[in-house]
Amino acid sequence: MSFLFSKNGAILNVQHKKFDEKLHFHTDLISYGTLSQSDHHSGAYIFIPDGEARFIPIGDYDFIRIQQGPLVSRVLINHKLYGLQYKLTNTSGSNDDLIHVSTITHLDTNKDTELALRLSTGIKNEREIFTDLNGFQMIRRKTYDKLPLQGNVYPMPTMAYIEDDYVRLNIMAGQPSGVACLKTGKSSTCCIFTFEVIDSSEQNHELNKCVVDAFLDRRLTRDDGRGLGQGILDNREVISTFKILFESRHKIADRSAQTGYPTLLAHHLSIEFLYPLHIFNSLASKFFFNELKLFPKPSLFPSDYHLVNLRTLSN
């Protein structure tokens, strides 16, 4: 994988080195405000924005660090409102086909602010997005003009994706979040999928782009009258992690189905994300393992089985 960055740290496009095919893709941090009416504004239980999102520009004094190595490469951005990190791996594994995105936010201002990560592509998805229902199944969501902006925001417990006839963009989340697909792309290229720094003055954030917003954190100064009795003012440092996976499609997307399915690769990556391996170190020179033969032939199980619970009985 190869990602092209602007000089202020924004992703401009994606390229797969093997196939030399590109996909226009870029990221931004955005913020929503809330209405000023005393009885109609955002709160702990309600999201009522004061209009469309506003882009958070990168300032001249924001710190950008680029790290490159044979196994891992990173771009880190330190802004006064957030910290943002992009990570690429080169380990000959399944994580080499995606980009890791993580944010650190700590909102402590006296201003109503709701932060979100905006992903923009040229995917022609007709303003449809698939989100999961508590990690169980994927369901089609559609953005309607007759609804206000907040009516088109849906929960994303673990995963979401958008697609057209050529490409699918998977967003795997390490924590529950909200997601919205407010605009659709008007041009898509058939793609399968070096850090490079260029000037982003010619970058157009909105033209012919499909826009997906993943919400990160919120700070609200007023109560919404739904029982909490206060705003959201006890903010702490919040770490949000995502995996962005690009996959080429080999058949026409079904626009009539109400449910969808992640690919086996996306399913495995999501499970690895939510249930990471725990590695323990020991100073002992010898190890003694008690092998548990739980299943007579584990190879008979399909590769998409996930062990939800395990209870062992001692003698």
mmCIF file of C-alpha atoms in Angstrom, residues 42-267:
data_model
loop_
_atom_site.group_PDB
_atom_site.id
_atom_site.type_symbol
_atom_site.label_atom_id
_atom_site.label_comp_id
_atom_site.label_asym_id
_atom_site.label_seq_id
_atom_site.Cartn_x
_atom_site.Cartn_y
_atom_site.Cartn_z
ATOM 1 C CA SER A 42 -27.533 19.347 21.706
ATOM 2 C CA GLY A 43 -26.997 17.561 24.993
ATOM 3 C CA ALA A 44 -26.086 14.211 26.487
ATOM 4 C CA TYR A 45 -28.944 12.426 24.707
ATOM 5 C CA ILE A 46 -29.617 14.681 21.716
ATOM 6 C CA PHE A 47 -27.581 15.746 18.689
ATOM 7 C CA ILE A 48 -28.895 18.969 17.117
ATOM 8 C CA PRO A 49 -26.183 20.587 14.967
ATOM 9 C CA ASP A 50 -26.282 24.220 13.885
ATOM 10 C CA GLY A 51 -25.645 23.344 10.240
ATOM 11 C CA GLU A 52 -23.114 21.458 8.197
ATOM 12 C CA ALA A 53 -19.742 20.496 9.606
ATOM 13 C CA ARG A 54 -16.809 22.879 9.608
ATOM 14 C CA PHE A 55 -13.309 21.758 8.671
ATOM 15 C CA ILE A 56 -10.600 22.103 11.303
ATOM 16 C CA PRO A 57 -7.569 23.534 9.517
ATOM 17 C CA ILE A 58 -4.006 22.563 10.286
ATOM 18 C CA GLY A 59 -2.225 25.568 11.795
ATOM 19 C CA ASP A 60 1.271 26.772 11.026
ATOM 20 C CA TYR A 61 2.485 25.724 14.477
ATOM 21 C CA ASP A 62 0.945 22.246 14.580
ATOM 22 C CA PHE A 63 3.524 19.495 14.884
ATOM 23 C CA ILE A 64 3.798 16.833 12.164
ATOM 24 C CA ARG A 65 6.156 13.882 12.526
ATOM 25 C CA ILE A 66 6.973 11.322 9.816
ATOM 26 C CA GLN A 67 8.476 7.980 10.818
ATOM 27 C CA GLN A 68 9.578 5.451 8.217
ATOM 28 C CA GLY A 69 10.963 1.982 8.763
ATOM 29 C CA PRO A 70 11.137 -1.463 7.154
ATOM 30 C CA LEU A 71 8.154 -2.785 9.179
ATOM 31 C CA VAL A 72 6.086 0.250 10.236
ATOM 32 C CA SER A 73 5.676 3.774 8.878
ATOM 33 C CA ARG A 74 3.719 6.520 10.615
ATOM 34 C CA VAL A 75 2.522 10.077 10.154
ATOM 35 C CA LEU A 76 1.593 11.831 13.421
ATOM 36 C CA ILE A 77 -0.177 15.190 13.709
ATOM 37 C CA ASN A 78 -0.468 17.105 16.988
ATOM 38 C CA HIS A 79 -3.244 19.711 16.878
ATOM 39 C CA LYS A 80 -4.533 21.736 19.808
ATOM 40 C CA LEU A 81 -7.851 19.831 19.637
ATOM 41 C CA TYR A 82 -6.619 16.353 18.738
ATOM 42 C CA GLY A 83 -3.758 14.038 17.990
ATOM 43 C CA LEU A 84 -3.979 12.025 14.765
ATOM 44 C CA GLN A 85 -1.849 9.071 13.668
ATOM 45 C CA TYR A 86 -1.750 7.109 10.405
ATOM 46 C CA LYS A 87 0.144 3.818 10.412
ATOM 47 C CA LEU A 88 1.125 1.469 7.602
ATOM 48 C CA THR A 89 2.704 -1.940 8.152
ATOM 49 C CA ASN A 90 4.937 -4.058 5.960
ATOM 50 C CA THR A 91 4.922 -7.433 7.728
ATOM 51 C CA SER A 92 3.606 -9.744 4.960
ATOM 52 C CA GLY A 93 0.317 -10.126 6.834
ATOM 53 C CA SER A 94 -3.323 -9.205 6.431
ATOM 54 C CA ASN A 95 -2.772 -5.771 8.000
ATOM 55 C CA ASP A 96 -0.609 -4.722 5.052
ATOM 56 C CA ASP A 97 -3.756 -4.075 2.958
ATOM 57 C CA LEU A 98 -5.132 -1.351 5.210
ATOM 58 C CA ILE A 99 -4.240 1.799 7.084
ATOM 59 C CA HIS A 100 -4.536 2.188 10.852
ATOM 60 C CA VAL A 101 -6.011 5.507 11.965
ATOM 61 C CA SER A 102 -6.054 6.552 15.617
ATOM 62 C CA THR A 103 -7.053 9.805 17.276
ATOM 63 C CA ILE A 104 -6.573 11.233 20.756
ATOM 64 C CA THR A 105 -8.983 13.965 21.822
ATOM 65 C CA HIS A 106 -9.289 15.891 25.059
ATOM 66 C CA LEU A 107 -11.938 18.590 24.743
ATOM 67 C CA ASP A 108 -11.631 21.122 27.546
ATOM 68 C CA THR A 109 -12.981 24.292 25.926
ATOM 69 C CA ASN A 110 -16.092 26.205 27.011
ATOM 70 C CA LYS A 111 -17.619 25.798 23.577
ATOM 71 C CA ASP A 112 -20.122 23.273 22.237
ATOM 72 C CA THR A 113 -18.028 21.008 20.032
ATOM 73 C CA GLU A 114 -18.592 17.611 18.429
ATOM 74 C CA LEU A 115 -15.569 16.189 16.633
ATOM 75 C CA ALA A 116 -15.694 13.698 13.777
ATOM 76 C CA LEU A 117 -13.294 12.086 11.325
ATOM 77 C CA ARG A 118 -14.376 12.664 7.719
ATOM 78 C CA LEU A 119 -13.402 10.167 5.008
ATOM 79 C CA SER A 120 -13.930 11.311 1.416
ATOM 80 C CA THR A 121 -13.746 9.087 -1.668
ATOM 81 C CA GLY A 122 -15.116 8.943 -5.192
ATOM 82 C CA ILE A 123 -17.216 5.826 -4.466
ATOM 83 C CA LYS A 124 -20.656 6.113 -6.052
ATOM 84 C CA ASN A 125 -22.679 4.586 -3.239
ATOM 85 C CA GLU A 126 -25.910 6.588 -3.739
ATOM 86 C CA ARG A 127 -25.718 7.805 -0.116
ATOM 87 C CA GLU A 128 -26.075 4.288 1.255
ATOM 88 C CA ILE A 129 -23.942 2.838 4.016
ATOM 89 C CA PHE A 130 -23.940 -0.524 5.763
ATOM 90 C CA THR A 131 -23.493 -0.585 9.540
ATOM 91 C CA ASP A 132 -23.560 -3.512 11.934
ATOM 92 C CA LEU A 133 -26.191 -4.282 14.556
ATOM 93 C CA ASN A 134 -24.187 -4.946 17.737
ATOM 94 C CA GLY A 135 -21.554 -6.847 15.771
ATOM 95 C CA PHE A 136 -24.106 -9.402 14.580
ATOM 96 C CA GLN A 137 -25.142 -8.481 11.036
ATOM 97 C CA MET A 138 -24.788 -5.630 8.567
ATOM 98 C CA ILE A 139 -27.840 -3.576 7.607
ATOM 99 C CA ARG A 140 -28.296 -1.042 4.821
ATOM 100 C CA ARG A 141 -28.769 2.583 5.857
ATOM 101 C CA LYS A 142 -29.808 5.341 3.469
ATOM 102 C CA THR A 143 -29.512 9.118 3.793
ATOM 103 C CA TYR A 144 -32.768 11.000 3.164
ATOM 104 C CA ASP A 145 -33.064 14.688 2.328
ATOM 105 C CA LYS A 146 -36.439 14.877 4.081
ATOM 106 C CA LEU A 147 -34.737 14.148 7.410
ATOM 107 C CA PRO A 148 -32.583 16.661 9.284
ATOM 108 C CA LEU A 149 -28.876 16.013 9.484
ATOM 109 C CA GLN A 150 -29.134 14.331 12.880
ATOM 110 C CA GLY A 151 -31.760 11.930 11.519
ATOM 111 C CA ASN A 152 -29.179 10.454 9.143
ATOM 112 C CA VAL A 153 -26.631 9.552 11.838
ATOM 113 C CA TYR A 154 -26.574 5.845 12.729
ATOM 114 C CA PRO A 155 -24.754 3.782 15.365
ATOM 115 C CA MET A 156 -21.621 1.899 14.338
ATOM 116 C CA PRO A 157 -20.836 -0.637 17.098
ATOM 117 C CA THR A 158 -17.969 -2.362 15.258
ATOM 118 C CA MET A 159 -17.964 -1.840 11.488
ATOM 119 C CA ALA A 160 -19.367 0.036 8.497
ATOM 120 C CA TYR A 161 -18.722 -0.012 4.758
ATOM 121 C CA ILE A 162 -19.675 1.771 1.557
ATOM 122 C CA GLU A 163 -19.399 0.310 -1.926
ATOM 123 C CA ASP A 164 -20.182 0.626 -5.603
ATOM 124 C CA ASP A 165 -19.691 -1.798 -8.483
ATOM 125 C CA TYR A 166 -15.901 -1.500 -8.335
ATOM 126 C CA VAL A 167 -14.638 -0.957 -4.809
ATOM 127 C CA ARG A 168 -15.638 -1.344 -1.164
ATOM 128 C CA LEU A 169 -14.324 0.845 1.651
ATOM 129 C CA ASN A 170 -14.480 -0.862 5.063
ATOM 130 C CA ILE A 171 -14.286 1.083 8.327
ATOM 131 C CA MET A 172 -13.546 -1.170 11.305
ATOM 132 C CA ALA A 173 -13.843 0.535 14.676
ATOM 133 C CA GLY A 174 -12.154 -0.437 17.907
ATOM 134 C CA GLN A 175 -14.943 1.256 19.911
ATOM 135 C CA PRO A 176 -18.651 2.048 19.363
ATOM 136 C CA SER A 177 -19.254 5.258 17.475
ATOM 137 C CA GLY A 178 -21.741 7.107 15.325
ATOM 138 C CA VAL A 179 -21.473 7.275 11.551
ATOM 139 C CA ALA A 180 -23.147 9.210 8.752
ATOM 140 C CA CYS A 181 -22.911 9.169 4.958
ATOM 141 C CA LEU A 182 -24.187 12.585 3.967
ATOM 142 C CA LYS A 183 -22.938 12.860 0.376
ATOM 143 C CA THR A 184 -22.375 10.453 -2.484
ATOM 144 C CA GLY A 185 -19.567 10.267 -5.007
ATOM 145 C CA LYS A 186 -20.124 10.914 -8.707
ATOM 146 C CA SER A 187 -17.091 9.164 -10.100
ATOM 147 C CA SER A 188 -15.420 5.889 -9.210
ATOM 148 C CA THR A 189 -12.502 4.053 -10.724
ATOM 149 C CA CYS A 190 -11.922 0.344 -10.853
ATOM 150 C CA CYS A 191 -9.134 -0.271 -8.375
ATOM 151 C CA ILE A 192 -7.551 -3.011 -6.344
ATOM 152 C CA PHE A 193 -5.301 -0.729 -4.484
ATOM 153 C CA THR A 194 6.352 5.625 0.151
ATOM 154 C CA PHE A 195 5.052 8.381 1.828
ATOM 155 C CA GLU A 196 5.225 11.408 -0.429
ATOM 156 C CA VAL A 197 4.699 15.073 0.456
ATOM 157 C CA ILE A 198 3.103 17.537 -1.969
ATOM 158 C CA ASP A 199 1.337 20.885 -1.894
ATOM 159 C CA SER A 200 -2.396 20.525 -1.231
ATOM 160 C CA SER A 201 -3.473 23.914 -2.570
ATOM 161 C CA GLU A 202 -5.339 22.283 -5.461
ATOM 162 C CA GLN A 203 -7.168 19.822 -3.224
ATOM 163 C CA ASN A 204 -10.978 20.033 -3.457
ATOM 164 C CA HIS A 205 -12.579 18.558 -0.350
ATOM 165 C CA GLU A 206 -16.179 18.342 -1.549
ATOM 166 C CA LEU A 207 -16.387 18.083 -5.339
ATOM 167 C CA ASN A 208 -17.796 14.722 -6.478
ATOM 168 C CA LYS A 209 -16.861 13.049 -3.193
ATOM 169 C CA CYS A 210 -18.634 10.482 -1.089
ATOM 170 C CA VAL A 211 -18.388 11.665 2.503
ATOM 171 C CA VAL A 212 -18.464 9.407 5.576
ATOM 172 C CA ASP A 213 -18.271 10.930 9.063
ATOM 173 C CA ALA A 214 -17.193 8.838 12.070
ATOM 174 C CA PHE A 215 -17.845 10.678 15.331
ATOM 175 C CA LEU A 216 -15.045 10.868 17.895
ATOM 176 C CA ASP A 217 -15.896 13.000 20.929
ATOM 177 C CA ARG A 218 -18.245 15.747 22.122
ATOM 178 C CA ARG A 219 -18.299 18.505 24.730
ATOM 179 C CA LEU A 220 -21.573 20.323 25.428
ATOM 180 C CA THR A 221 -22.111 23.068 27.965
ATOM 181 C CA ARG A 222 -25.909 22.839 28.397
ATOM 182 C CA ASP A 223 -28.436 20.285 29.561
ATOM 183 C CA ASP A 224 -30.838 18.895 26.962
ATOM 184 C CA GLY A 225 -33.710 18.421 29.425
ATOM 185 C CA ARG A 226 -33.731 14.629 29.128
ATOM 186 C CA GLY A 227 -32.885 13.779 32.726
ATOM 187 C CA LEU A 228 -29.135 14.194 33.185
ATOM 188 C CA GLY A 229 -29.438 17.700 34.603
ATOM 189 C CA GLN A 230 -26.143 18.996 33.167
ATOM 190 C CA GLY A 231 -24.085 19.186 30.024
ATOM 191 C CA ILE A 232 -21.127 17.003 29.051
ATOM 192 C CA LEU A 233 -18.305 18.733 30.894
ATOM 193 C CA ASP A 234 -16.371 15.849 32.483
ATOM 194 C CA ASN A 235 -14.358 15.082 29.360
ATOM 195 C CA ARG A 236 -11.314 12.890 29.609
ATOM 196 C CA GLU A 237 -8.705 11.884 27.074
ATOM 197 C CA VAL A 238 -10.415 9.665 24.496
ATOM 198 C CA ILE A 239 -8.529 7.319 22.173
ATOM 199 C CA SER A 240 -10.377 6.213 19.018
ATOM 200 C CA THR A 241 -8.921 3.614 16.661
ATOM 201 C CA PHE A 242 -9.999 2.568 13.176
ATOM 202 C CA LYS A 243 -8.837 0.273 10.397
ATOM 203 C CA ILE A 244 -9.555 1.449 6.849
ATOM 204 C CA LEU A 245 -9.580 -1.441 4.376
ATOM 205 C CA PHE A 246 -9.904 -1.066 0.594
ATOM 206 C CA GLU A 247 -11.214 -4.042 -1.391
ATOM 207 C CA SER A 248 -11.964 -4.419 -5.090
ATOM 208 C CA ARG A 249 -15.303 -5.897 -6.080
ATOM 209 C CA HIS A 250 -15.667 -8.737 -8.572
ATOM 210 C CA LYS A 251 -19.433 -8.534 -9.128
ATOM 211 C CA ILE A 252 -22.153 -5.888 -9.361
ATOM 212 C CA ALA A 253 -23.371 -4.603 -5.994
ATOM 213 C CA ASP A 254 -26.888 -5.686 -5.021
ATOM 214 C CA ARG A 255 -28.865 -2.479 -4.421
ATOM 215 C CA SER A 256 -32.048 -4.250 -3.276
ATOM 216 C CA ALA A 257 -30.740 -6.360 -0.378
ATOM 217 C CA GLN A 258 -31.436 -4.960 3.086
ATOM 218 C CA THR A 259 -28.562 -6.851 4.693
ATOM 219 C CA GLY A 260 -24.922 -7.141 3.725
ATOM 220 C CA TYR A 261 -21.907 -9.194 4.667
ATOM 221 C CA PRO A 262 -18.275 -8.273 5.240
ATOM 222 C CA THR A 263 -15.692 -10.256 3.342
ATOM 223 C CA LEU A 264 -13.820 -12.980 5.201
ATOM 224 C CA LEU A 265 -10.749 -10.732 5.354
ATOM 225 C CA ALA A 266 -12.727 -7.831 6.851
ATOM 226 C CA HIS A 267 -14.397 -10.214 9.304
#
